[in-house]
Each structure stands twice: as structure tokens, then as C-alpha cells.
PDB file of C-alpha atoms in Angstrom:
ATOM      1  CA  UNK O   1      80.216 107.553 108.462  1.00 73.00           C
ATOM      2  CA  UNK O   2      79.525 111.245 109.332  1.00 83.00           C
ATOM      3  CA  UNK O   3      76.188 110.946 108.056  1.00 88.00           C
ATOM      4  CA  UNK O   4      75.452 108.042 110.867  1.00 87.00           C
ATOM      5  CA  UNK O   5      77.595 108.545 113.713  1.00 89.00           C
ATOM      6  CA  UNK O   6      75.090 106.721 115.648  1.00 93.00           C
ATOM      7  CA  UNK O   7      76.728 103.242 113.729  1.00 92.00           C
ATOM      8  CA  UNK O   8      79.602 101.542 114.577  1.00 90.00           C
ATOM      9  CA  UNK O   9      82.118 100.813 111.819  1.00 85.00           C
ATOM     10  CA  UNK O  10      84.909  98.302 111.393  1.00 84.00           C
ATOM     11  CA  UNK O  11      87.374  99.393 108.177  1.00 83.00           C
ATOM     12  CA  UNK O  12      89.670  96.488 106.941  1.00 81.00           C
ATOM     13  CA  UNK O  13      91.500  97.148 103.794  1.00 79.00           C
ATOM     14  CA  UNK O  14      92.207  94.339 102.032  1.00 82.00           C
ATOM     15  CA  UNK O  15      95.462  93.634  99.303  1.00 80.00           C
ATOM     16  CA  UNK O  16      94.827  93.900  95.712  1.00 85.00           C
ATOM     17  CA  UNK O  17      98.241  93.047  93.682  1.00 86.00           C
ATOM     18  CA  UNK O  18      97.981  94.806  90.181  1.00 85.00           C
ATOM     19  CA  UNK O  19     100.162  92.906  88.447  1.00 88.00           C
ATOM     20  CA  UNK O  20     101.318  89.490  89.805  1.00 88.00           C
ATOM     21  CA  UNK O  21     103.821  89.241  86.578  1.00 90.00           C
ATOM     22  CA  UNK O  22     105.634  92.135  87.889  1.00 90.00           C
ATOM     23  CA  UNK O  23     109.145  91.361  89.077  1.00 92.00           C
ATOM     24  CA  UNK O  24     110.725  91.772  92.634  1.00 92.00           C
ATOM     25  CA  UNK O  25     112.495  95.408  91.891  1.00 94.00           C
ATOM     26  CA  UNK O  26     112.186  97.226  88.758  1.00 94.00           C
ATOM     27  CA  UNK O  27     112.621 101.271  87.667  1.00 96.00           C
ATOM     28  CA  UNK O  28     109.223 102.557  87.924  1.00 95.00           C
ATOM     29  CA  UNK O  29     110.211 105.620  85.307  1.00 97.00           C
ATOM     30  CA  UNK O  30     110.332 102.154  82.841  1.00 96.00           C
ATOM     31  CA  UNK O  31     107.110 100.583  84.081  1.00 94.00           C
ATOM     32  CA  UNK O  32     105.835 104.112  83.500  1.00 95.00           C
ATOM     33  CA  UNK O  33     107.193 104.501  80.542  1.00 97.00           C
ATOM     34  CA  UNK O  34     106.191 100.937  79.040  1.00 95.00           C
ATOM     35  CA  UNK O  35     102.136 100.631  80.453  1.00 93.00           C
ATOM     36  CA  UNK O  36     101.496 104.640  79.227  1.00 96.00           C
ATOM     37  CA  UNK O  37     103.554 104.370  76.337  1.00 98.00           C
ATOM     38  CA  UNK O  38     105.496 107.326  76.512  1.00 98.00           C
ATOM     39  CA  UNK O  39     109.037 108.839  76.513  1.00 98.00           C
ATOM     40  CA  UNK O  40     111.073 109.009  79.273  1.00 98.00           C
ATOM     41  CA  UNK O  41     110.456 113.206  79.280  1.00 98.00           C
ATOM     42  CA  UNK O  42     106.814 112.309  79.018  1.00 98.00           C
ATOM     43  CA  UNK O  43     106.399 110.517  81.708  1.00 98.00           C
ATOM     44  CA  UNK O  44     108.281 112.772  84.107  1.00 98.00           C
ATOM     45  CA  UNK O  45     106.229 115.957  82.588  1.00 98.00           C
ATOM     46  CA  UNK O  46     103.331 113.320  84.071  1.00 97.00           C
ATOM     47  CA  UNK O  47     104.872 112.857  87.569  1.00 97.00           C
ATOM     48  CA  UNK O  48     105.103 117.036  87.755  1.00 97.00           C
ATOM     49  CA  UNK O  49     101.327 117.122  86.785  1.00 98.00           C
ATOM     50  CA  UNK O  50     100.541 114.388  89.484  1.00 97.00           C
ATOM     51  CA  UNK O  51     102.808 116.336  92.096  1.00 97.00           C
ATOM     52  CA  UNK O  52     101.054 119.378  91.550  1.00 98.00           C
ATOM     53  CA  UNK O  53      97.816 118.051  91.105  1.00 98.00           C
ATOM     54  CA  UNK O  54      98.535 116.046  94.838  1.00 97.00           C
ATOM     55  CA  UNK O  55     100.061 119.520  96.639  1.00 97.00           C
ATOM     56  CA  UNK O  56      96.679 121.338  95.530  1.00 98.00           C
ATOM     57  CA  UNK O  57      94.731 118.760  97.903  1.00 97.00           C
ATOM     58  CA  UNK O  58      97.801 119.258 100.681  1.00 97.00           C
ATOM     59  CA  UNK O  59      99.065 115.682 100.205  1.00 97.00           C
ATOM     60  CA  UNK O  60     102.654 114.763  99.281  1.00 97.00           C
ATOM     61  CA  UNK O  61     103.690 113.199  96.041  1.00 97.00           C
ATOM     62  CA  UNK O  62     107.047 112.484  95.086  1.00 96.00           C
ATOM     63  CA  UNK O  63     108.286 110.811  91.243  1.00 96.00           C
ATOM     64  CA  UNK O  64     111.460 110.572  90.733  1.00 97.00           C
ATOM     65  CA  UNK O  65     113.704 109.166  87.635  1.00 96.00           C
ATOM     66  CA  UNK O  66     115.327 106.450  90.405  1.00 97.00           C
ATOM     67  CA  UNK O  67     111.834 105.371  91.893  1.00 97.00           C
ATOM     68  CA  UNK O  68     111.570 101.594  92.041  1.00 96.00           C
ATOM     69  CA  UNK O  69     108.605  98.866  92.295  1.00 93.00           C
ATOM     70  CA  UNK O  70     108.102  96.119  91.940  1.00 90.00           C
ATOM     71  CA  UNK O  71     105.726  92.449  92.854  1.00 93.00           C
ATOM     72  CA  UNK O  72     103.719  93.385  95.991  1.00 91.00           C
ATOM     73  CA  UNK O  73     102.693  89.697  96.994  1.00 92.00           C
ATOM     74  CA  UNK O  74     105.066  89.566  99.857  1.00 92.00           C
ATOM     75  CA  UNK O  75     104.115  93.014 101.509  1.00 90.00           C
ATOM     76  CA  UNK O  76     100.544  91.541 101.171  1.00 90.00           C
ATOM     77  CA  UNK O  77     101.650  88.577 102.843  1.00 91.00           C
ATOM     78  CA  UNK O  78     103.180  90.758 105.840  1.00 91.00           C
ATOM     79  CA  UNK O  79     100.246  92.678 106.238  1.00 88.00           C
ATOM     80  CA  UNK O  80      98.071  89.759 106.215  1.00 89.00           C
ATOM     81  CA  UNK O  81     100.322  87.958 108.784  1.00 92.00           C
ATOM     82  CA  UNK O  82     100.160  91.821 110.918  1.00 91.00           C
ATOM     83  CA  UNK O  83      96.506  91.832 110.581  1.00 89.00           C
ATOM     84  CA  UNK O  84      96.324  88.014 111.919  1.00 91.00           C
ATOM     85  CA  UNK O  85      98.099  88.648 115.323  1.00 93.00           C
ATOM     86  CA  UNK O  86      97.116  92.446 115.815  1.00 88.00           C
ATOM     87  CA  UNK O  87      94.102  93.426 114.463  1.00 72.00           C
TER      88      UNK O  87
END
């Protein structure tokens, strides 16, 4: 885009759901823990590293032993439904 400012462009994101197995609400330490196969002080020595890793570029981070996920299919829907009557 900066290298043709001349053209117009339209940006749309669209959903991706990475797992559509994944349950409503689950502890993400334990998704974590389970996909990376690690131990629970593992994977929190890998949330510091992402947290610093994320304040070098100035943008916020946050992992934290209470975190939770979960299935995304109904935010997608939302957003798709947003999208629909606003643009």
C-alpha cells in the first residue's frame, strides 16, 4: 500500500477457526500445555518469552495461568453477521 498510494484498497479479513473440535471454554495453560507438549512451568517460561518478545515491538501480550479459549465459530458468526449490516 505505501508503495502505490495512487491505488485504492479495500481490506476484509476473513475468519479462519483453528480447531473446530475445540470446546466452548477451556484453560488455555492446558491447550498449551497438551498441543506443545510441555509442563505446566514450560509453557509459562514460553508465555514470558512471547511477552517479552511482543513488548520489544511495543505491543501488549498478556499469558496468564487462568487464560481461557475456547471454539471460535460463534464469534465468526457475529462478525460475519457485523460485517453483513455494517461494512
Amino acid at each position: 500500500m505505501k508503495k502505490n498510494p495512487d491505488l485504492d484498497f479495500n481490506v476484509r479479513w476473513l475468519p479462519f477457526q483453528l480447531d473446530a473440535n475445540a470446546p466452548p471454554q477451556t484453560s488455555k495453560l492446558d491447550v498449551y500445555m497438551k498441543k506443545f507438549q510441555r509442563s505446566k512451568e514450560e509453557t509459562m517460561q514460553m508465555g514470558e518469552m512471547m511477552r517479552q518478545k511482543f513488548e520489544a515491538v511495543g505491543l501488549p501480550f498478556s499469558f496468564k495461568e487462568t487464560d481461557l479459549t475456547g471454539n471460535t465459530f460463534d464469534a465468526h458468526r457475529l462478525l460475519t453477521a457485523a460485517y453483513e449490516k455494517g461494512g
